[in-house]
mmCIF file of C-alpha atoms and ligand atoms in Angstrom:
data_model
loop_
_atom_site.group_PDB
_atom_site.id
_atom_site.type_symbol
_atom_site.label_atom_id
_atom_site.label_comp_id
_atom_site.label_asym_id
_atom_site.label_seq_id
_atom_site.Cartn_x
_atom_site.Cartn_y
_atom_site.Cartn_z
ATOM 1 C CA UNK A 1 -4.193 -20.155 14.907
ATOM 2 C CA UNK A 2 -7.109 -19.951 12.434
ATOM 3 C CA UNK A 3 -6.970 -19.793 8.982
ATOM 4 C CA UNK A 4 -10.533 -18.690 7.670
ATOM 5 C CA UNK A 5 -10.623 -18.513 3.815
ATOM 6 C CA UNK A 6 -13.232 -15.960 2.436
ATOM 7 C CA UNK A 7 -14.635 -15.881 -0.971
ATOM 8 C CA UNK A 8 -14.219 -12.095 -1.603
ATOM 9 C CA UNK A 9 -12.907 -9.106 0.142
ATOM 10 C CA UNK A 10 -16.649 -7.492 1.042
ATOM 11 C CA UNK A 11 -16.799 -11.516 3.218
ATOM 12 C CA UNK A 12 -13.352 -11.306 4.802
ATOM 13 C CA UNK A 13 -14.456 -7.899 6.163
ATOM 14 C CA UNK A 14 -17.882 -9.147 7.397
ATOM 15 C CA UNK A 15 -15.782 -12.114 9.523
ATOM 16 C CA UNK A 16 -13.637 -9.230 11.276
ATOM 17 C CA UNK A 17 -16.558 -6.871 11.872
ATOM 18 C CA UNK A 18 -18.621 -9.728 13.658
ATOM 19 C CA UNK A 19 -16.236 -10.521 15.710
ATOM 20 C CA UNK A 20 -15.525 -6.774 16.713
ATOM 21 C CA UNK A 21 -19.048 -6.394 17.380
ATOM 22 C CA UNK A 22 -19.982 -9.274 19.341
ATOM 23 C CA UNK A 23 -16.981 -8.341 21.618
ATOM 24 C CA UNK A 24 -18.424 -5.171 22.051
ATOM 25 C CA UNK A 25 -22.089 -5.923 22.766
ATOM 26 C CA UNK A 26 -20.415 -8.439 25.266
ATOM 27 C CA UNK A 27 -17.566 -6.204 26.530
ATOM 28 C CA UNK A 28 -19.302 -2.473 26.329
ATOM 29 C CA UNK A 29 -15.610 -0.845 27.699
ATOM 30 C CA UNK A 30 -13.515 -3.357 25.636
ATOM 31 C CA UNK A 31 -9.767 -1.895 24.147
ATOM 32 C CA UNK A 32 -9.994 -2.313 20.459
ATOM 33 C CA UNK A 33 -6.430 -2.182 18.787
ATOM 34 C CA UNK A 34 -7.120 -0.426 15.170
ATOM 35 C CA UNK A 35 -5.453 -0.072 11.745
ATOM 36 C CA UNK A 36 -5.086 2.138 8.978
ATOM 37 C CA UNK A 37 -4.549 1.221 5.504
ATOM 38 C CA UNK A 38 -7.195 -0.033 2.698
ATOM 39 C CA UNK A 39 -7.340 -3.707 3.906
ATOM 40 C CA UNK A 40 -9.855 -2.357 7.204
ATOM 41 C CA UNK A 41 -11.621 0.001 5.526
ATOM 42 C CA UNK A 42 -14.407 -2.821 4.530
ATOM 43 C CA UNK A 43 -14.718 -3.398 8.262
ATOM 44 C CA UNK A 44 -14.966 0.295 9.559
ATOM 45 C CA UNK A 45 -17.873 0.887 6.947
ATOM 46 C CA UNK A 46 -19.591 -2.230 8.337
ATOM 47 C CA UNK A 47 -19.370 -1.666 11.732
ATOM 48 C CA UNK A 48 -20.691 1.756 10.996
ATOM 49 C CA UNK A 49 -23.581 0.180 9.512
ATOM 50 C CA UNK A 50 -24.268 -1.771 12.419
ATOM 51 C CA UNK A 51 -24.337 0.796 14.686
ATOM 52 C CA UNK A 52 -26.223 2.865 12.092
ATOM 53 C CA UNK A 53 -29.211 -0.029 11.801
ATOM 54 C CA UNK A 54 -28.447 -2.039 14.934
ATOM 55 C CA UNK A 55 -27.495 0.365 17.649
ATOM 56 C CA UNK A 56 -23.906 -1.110 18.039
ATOM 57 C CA UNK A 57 -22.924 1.011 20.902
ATOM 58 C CA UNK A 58 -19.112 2.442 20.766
ATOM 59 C CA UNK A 59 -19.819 4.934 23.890
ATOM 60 C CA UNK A 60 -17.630 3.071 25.983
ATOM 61 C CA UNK A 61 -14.764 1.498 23.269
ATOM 62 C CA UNK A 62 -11.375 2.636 23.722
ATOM 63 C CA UNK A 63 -9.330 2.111 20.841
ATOM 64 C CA UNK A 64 -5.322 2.488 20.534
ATOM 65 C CA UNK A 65 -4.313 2.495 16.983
ATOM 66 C CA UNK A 66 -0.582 0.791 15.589
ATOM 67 C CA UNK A 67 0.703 3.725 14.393
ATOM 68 C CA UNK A 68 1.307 7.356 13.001
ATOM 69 C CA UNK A 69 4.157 9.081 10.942
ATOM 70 C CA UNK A 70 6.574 11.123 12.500
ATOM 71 C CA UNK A 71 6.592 14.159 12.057
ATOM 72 C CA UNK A 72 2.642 14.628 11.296
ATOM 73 C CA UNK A 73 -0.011 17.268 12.530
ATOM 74 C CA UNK A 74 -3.182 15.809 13.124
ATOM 75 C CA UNK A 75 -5.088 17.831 10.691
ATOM 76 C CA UNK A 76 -2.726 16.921 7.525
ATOM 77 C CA UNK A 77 -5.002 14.633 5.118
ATOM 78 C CA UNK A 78 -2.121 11.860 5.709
ATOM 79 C CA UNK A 79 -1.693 11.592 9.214
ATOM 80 C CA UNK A 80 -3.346 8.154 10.569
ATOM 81 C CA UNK A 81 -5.834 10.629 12.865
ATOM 82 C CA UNK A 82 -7.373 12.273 10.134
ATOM 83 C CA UNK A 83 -7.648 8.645 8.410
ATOM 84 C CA UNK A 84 -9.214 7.166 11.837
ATOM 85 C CA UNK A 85 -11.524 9.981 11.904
ATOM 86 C CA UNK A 86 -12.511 10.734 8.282
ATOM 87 C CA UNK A 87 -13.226 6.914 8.084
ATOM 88 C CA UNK A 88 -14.286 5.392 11.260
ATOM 89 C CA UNK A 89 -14.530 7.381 14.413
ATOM 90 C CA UNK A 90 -16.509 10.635 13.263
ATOM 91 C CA UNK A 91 -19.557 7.825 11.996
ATOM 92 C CA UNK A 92 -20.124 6.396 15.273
ATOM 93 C CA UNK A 93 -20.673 7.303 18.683
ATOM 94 C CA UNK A 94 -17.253 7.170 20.284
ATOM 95 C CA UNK A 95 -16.313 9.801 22.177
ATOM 96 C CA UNK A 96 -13.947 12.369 19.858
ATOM 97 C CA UNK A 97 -13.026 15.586 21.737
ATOM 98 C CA UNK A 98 -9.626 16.147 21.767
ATOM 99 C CA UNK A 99 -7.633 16.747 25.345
ATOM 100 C CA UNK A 100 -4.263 16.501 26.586
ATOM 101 C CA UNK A 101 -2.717 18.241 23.694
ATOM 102 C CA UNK A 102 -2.945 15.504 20.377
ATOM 103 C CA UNK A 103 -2.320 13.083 22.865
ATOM 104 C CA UNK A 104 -6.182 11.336 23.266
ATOM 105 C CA UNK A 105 -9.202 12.583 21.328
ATOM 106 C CA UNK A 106 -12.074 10.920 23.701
ATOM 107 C CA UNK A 107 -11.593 7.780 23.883
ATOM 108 C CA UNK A 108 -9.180 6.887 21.063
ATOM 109 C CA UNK A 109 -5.575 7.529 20.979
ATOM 110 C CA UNK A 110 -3.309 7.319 17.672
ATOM 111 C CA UNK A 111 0.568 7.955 18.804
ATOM 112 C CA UNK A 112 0.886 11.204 18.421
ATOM 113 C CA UNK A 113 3.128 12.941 15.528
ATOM 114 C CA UNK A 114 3.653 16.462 16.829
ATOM 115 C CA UNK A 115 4.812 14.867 20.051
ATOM 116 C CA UNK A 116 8.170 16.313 21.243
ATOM 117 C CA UNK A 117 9.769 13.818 23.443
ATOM 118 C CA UNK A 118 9.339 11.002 21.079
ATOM 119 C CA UNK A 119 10.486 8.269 23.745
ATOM 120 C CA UNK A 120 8.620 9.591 26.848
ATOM 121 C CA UNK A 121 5.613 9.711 24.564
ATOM 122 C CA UNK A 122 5.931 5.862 23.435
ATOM 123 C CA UNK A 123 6.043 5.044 27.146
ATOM 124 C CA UNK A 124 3.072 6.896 27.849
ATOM 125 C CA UNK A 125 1.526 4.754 24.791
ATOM 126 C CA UNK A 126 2.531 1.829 26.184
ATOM 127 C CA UNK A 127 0.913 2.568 30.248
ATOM 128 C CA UNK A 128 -2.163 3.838 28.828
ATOM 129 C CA UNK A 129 -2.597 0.379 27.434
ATOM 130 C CA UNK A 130 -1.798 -1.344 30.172
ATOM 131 C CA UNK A 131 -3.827 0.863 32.241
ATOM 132 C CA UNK A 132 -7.150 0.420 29.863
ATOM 133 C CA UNK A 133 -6.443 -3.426 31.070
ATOM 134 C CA UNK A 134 -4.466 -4.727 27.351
ATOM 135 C CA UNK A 135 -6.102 -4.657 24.226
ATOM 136 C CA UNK A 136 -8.957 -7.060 23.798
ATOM 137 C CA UNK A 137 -8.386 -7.649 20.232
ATOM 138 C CA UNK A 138 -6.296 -6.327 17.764
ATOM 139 C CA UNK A 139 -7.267 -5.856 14.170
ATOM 140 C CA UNK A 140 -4.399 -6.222 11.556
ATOM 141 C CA UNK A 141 -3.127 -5.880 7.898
ATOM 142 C CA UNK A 142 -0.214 -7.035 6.325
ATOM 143 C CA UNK A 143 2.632 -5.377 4.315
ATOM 144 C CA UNK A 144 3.767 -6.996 1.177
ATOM 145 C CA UNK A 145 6.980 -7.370 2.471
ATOM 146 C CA UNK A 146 4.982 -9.405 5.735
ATOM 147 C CA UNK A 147 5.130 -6.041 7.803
ATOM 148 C CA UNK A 148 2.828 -5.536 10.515
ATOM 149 C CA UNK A 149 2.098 -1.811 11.600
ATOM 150 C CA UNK A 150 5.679 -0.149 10.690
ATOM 151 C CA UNK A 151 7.890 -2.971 11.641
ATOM 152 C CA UNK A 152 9.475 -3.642 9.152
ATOM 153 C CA UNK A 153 11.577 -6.710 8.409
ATOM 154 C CA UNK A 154 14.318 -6.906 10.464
ATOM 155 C CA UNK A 155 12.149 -5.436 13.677
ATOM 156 C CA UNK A 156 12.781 -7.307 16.781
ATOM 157 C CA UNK A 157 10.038 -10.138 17.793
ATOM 158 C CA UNK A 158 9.923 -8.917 21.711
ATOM 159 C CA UNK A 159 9.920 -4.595 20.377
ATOM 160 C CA UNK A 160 7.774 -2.404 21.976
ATOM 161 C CA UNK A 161 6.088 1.063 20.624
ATOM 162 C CA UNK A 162 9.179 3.357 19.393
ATOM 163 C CA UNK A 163 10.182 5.389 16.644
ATOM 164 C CA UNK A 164 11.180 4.011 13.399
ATOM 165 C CA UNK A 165 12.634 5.273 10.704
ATOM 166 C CA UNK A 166 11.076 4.499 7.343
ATOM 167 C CA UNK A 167 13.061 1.779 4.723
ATOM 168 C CA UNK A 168 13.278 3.558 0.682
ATOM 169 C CA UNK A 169 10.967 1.203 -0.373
ATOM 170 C CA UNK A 170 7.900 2.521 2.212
ATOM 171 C CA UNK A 171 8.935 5.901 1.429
ATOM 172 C CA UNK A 172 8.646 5.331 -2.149
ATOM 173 C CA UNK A 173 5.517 3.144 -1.662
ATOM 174 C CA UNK A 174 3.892 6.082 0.325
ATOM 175 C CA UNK A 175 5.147 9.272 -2.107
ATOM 176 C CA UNK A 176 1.767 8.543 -3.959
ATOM 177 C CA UNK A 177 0.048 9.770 -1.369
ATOM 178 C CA UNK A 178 2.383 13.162 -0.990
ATOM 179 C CA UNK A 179 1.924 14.159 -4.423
ATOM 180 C CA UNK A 180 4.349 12.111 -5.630
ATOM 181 C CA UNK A 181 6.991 13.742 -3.813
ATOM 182 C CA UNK A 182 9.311 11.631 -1.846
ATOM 183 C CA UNK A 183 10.785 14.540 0.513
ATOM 184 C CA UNK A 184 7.465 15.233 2.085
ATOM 185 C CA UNK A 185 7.132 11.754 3.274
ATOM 186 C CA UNK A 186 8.300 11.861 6.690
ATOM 187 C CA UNK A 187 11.373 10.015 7.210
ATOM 188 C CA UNK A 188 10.041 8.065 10.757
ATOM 189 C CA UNK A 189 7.358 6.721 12.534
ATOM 190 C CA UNK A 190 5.682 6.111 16.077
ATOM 191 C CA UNK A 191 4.569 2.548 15.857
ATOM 192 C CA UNK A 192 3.570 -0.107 18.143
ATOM 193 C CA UNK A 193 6.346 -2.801 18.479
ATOM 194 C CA UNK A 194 5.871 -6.570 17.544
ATOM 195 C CA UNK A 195 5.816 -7.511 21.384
ATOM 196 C CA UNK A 196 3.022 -5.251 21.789
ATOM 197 C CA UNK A 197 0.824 -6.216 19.229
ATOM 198 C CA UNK A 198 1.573 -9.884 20.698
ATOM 199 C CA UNK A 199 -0.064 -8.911 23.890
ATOM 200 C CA UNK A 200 -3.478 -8.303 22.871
ATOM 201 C CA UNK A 201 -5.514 -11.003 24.340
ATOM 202 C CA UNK A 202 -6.972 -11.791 20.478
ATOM 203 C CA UNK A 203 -5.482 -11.041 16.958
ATOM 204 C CA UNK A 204 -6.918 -10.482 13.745
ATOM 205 C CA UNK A 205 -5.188 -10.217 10.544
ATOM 206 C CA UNK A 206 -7.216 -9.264 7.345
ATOM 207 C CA UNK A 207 -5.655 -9.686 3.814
ATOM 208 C CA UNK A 208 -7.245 -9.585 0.623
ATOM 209 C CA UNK A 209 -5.643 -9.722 -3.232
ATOM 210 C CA UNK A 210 -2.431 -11.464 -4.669
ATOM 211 C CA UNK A 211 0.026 -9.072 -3.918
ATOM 212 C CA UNK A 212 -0.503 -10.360 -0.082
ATOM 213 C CA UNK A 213 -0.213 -14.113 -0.821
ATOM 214 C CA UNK A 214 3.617 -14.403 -0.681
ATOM 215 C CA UNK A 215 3.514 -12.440 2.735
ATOM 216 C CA UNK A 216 0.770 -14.515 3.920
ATOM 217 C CA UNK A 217 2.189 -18.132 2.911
ATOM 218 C CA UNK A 218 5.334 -16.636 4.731
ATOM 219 C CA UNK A 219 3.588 -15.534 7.650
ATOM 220 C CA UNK A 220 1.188 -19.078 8.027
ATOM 221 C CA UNK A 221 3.697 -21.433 7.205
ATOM 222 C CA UNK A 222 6.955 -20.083 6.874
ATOM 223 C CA UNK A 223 9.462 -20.173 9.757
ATOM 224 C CA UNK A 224 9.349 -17.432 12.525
ATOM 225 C CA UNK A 225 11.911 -14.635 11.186
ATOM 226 C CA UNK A 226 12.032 -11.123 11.809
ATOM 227 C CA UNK A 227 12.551 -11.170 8.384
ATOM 228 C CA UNK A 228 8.746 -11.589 7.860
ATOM 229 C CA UNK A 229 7.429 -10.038 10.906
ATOM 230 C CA UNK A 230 3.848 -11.098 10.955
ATOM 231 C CA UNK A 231 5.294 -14.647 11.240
ATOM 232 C CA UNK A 232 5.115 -13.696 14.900
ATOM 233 C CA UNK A 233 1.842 -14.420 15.029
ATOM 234 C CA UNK A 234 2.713 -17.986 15.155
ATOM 235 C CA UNK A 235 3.715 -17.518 18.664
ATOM 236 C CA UNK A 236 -0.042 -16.111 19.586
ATOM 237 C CA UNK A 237 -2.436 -18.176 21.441
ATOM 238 C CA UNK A 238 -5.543 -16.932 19.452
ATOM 239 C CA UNK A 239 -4.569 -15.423 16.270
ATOM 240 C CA UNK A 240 -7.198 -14.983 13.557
ATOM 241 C CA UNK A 241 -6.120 -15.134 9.639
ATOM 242 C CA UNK A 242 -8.783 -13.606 7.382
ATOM 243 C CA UNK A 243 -8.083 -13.459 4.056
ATOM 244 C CA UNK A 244 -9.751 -13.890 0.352
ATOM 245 C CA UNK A 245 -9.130 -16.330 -2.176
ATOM 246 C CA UNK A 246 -6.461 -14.657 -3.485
ATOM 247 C CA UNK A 247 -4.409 -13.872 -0.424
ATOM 248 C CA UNK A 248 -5.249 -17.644 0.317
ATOM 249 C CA UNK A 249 -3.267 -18.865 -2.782
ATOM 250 C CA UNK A 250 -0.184 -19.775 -2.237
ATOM 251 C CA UNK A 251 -0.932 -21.729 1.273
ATOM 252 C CA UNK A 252 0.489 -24.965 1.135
ATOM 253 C CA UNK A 253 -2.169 -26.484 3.644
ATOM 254 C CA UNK A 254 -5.453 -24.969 2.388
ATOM 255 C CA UNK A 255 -7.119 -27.886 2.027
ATOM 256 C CA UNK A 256 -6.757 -28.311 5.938
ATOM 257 C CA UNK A 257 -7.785 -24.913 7.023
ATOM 258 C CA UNK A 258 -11.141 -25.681 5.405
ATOM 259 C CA UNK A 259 -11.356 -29.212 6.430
ATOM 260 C CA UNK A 260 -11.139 -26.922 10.343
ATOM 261 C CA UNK A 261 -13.187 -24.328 9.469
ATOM 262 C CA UNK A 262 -16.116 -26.771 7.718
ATOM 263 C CA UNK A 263 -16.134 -28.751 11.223
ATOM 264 C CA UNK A 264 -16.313 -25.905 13.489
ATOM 265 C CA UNK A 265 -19.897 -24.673 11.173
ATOM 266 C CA UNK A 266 -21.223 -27.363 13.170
ATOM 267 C CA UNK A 267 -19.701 -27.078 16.994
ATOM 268 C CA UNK A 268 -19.821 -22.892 17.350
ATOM 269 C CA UNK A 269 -19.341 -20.062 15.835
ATOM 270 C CA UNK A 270 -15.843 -18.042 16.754
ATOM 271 C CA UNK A 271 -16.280 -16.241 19.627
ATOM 272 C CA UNK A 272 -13.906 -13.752 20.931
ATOM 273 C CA UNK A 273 -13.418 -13.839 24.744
ATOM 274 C CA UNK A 274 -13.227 -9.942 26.095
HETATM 275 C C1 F6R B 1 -1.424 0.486 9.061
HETATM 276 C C2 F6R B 1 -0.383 -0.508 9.205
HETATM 277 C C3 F6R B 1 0.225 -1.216 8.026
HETATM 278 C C4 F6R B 1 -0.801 -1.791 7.055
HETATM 279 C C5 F6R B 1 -0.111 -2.529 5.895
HETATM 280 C C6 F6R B 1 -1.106 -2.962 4.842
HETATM 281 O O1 F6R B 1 -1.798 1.015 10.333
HETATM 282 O O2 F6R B 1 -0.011 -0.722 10.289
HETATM 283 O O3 F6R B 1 1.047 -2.250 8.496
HETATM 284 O O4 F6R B 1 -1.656 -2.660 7.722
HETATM 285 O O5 F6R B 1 0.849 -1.702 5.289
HETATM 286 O O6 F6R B 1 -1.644 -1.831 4.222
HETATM 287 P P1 F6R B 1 -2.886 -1.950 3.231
HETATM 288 O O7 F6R B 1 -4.043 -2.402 4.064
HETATM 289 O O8 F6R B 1 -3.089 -0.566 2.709
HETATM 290 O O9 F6R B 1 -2.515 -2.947 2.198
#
């Protein structure tokens, strides 16, 4: 596990995005696990620079995102497809034509909402991962409440992609973004499970601002508890924290991580096998 302390948001995003794209120049058909939320939005709009004014080449990426509401058409403003699209995949040049019903859009898949047998469909999520050969590396955020994708707290540690059904508080959380209206939140969602975010061969968690501190102090150095579910990532061999200052504030060992981080300036940079 590495803790790597950023000064700002804009730098926390710049760690994640050079890792992403030195995987890629070294893995051209790498499996890129993908978020939605605010925290990665710093890193989609680098990478796109990068391929805008580098040539990073996404022609070959296949990327599974965590998850999607349930029920949700593709071309509703909230679904996590439009989001992936709008602010990532329509920028670069990753295959995007949709096939297979909503099922795969070129070479990216988000679970798909309008699907009708739910469980079937988070099986079929589940082999075309396995099939692309595992996810290489897996970019994530954090929940307030120490939630990574939609498991919630409570979620069990070894779950795979299912349907959840959404707590009060996320449906309250997320009515903002339904004008304001709680009963057109959907009530579940198709998300990756904790055991198979665990498999990806690399992990990267990005969090930036106070209101992620508690969640991050409990997912660092708290006990593993489903109560704080990204304190699973305790268990992974080569787990990546990224967070700001103020994410960073309540860690009890801080002056460690950059004791770790100062050293390795001088033996390598991280490098992200593919
Ligand atoms: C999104 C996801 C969520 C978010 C988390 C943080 O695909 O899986 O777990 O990562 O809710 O959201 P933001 O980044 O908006 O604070």
């Amino acid at each position: 596990m590495e803790v790597i302390v950023t000064p700002d948001a804009e730098s926390m995003g710049w760690v994640a995005t050079r890792l992403i794209a030195d995987l890629v120049r070294r893995k051209p058909r790498c499996a890129l696990g993908l978020a939605t939320g605010s925290t990665p939005l710093r890193t989609y709009r680098q990478l796109i620079q990068l391929h805008r004014e580098e040539g990073l080449d996404f022609s070959q990426v296949v990327t599974f995102n965590l998850d999607e509401y349930y029920p949700i058409t593709p071309d509703h403003p909230q679904s996590y497809r439009y989001f992936m699209n709008e602010n990532f995949f329509k920028h670069i040049n990753i295959p995007l034509t949709p096939r297979d019903g909503n099922r795969r859009w070129g070479n990216t898949y988000v679970p798909d909402g309008t699907a009708e047998d739910v469980e079937a469909h988070c099986l079929w999520y589940e082999e075309r991962i396995k099939e692309e050969g595992g996810i290489d590396l897996q970019l994530l955020g954090v929940g307030s409440n120490g939630h990574i994708a939609f498991n919630e707290p409570t979620s069990s540690l070894g779950s795979r992609t299912r349907l959840k059904t959404l707590t009060q508080k996320t449906i309250e959380d997320n009515a903002r973004f339904f004008d304001n209206d709680m009963s057109k939140v959907p009530k579940h969602a198709i998300t990756m499970g904790i055991g198979t975010i665990l498999d990806a061969r690399v992990i990267v968690l990005q969090a930036n601002g106070e209101k992620k501190a508690d969640a991050i102090a409990r997912a660092i150095e708290g006990p593993i508890t489903s109560m704080c579910p990204a304190s699973a990532l305790q268990l992974h061999p080569e787990v990546y924290f990224v967070i700001d200052e103020a994410a960073a504030s309540k860690l009890k060992y801080r002056d460690y991580y950059d004791h770790v981080q100062e050293l390795k300036k001088h033996l390598r940079a991280p490098r992200v096998e593919g």
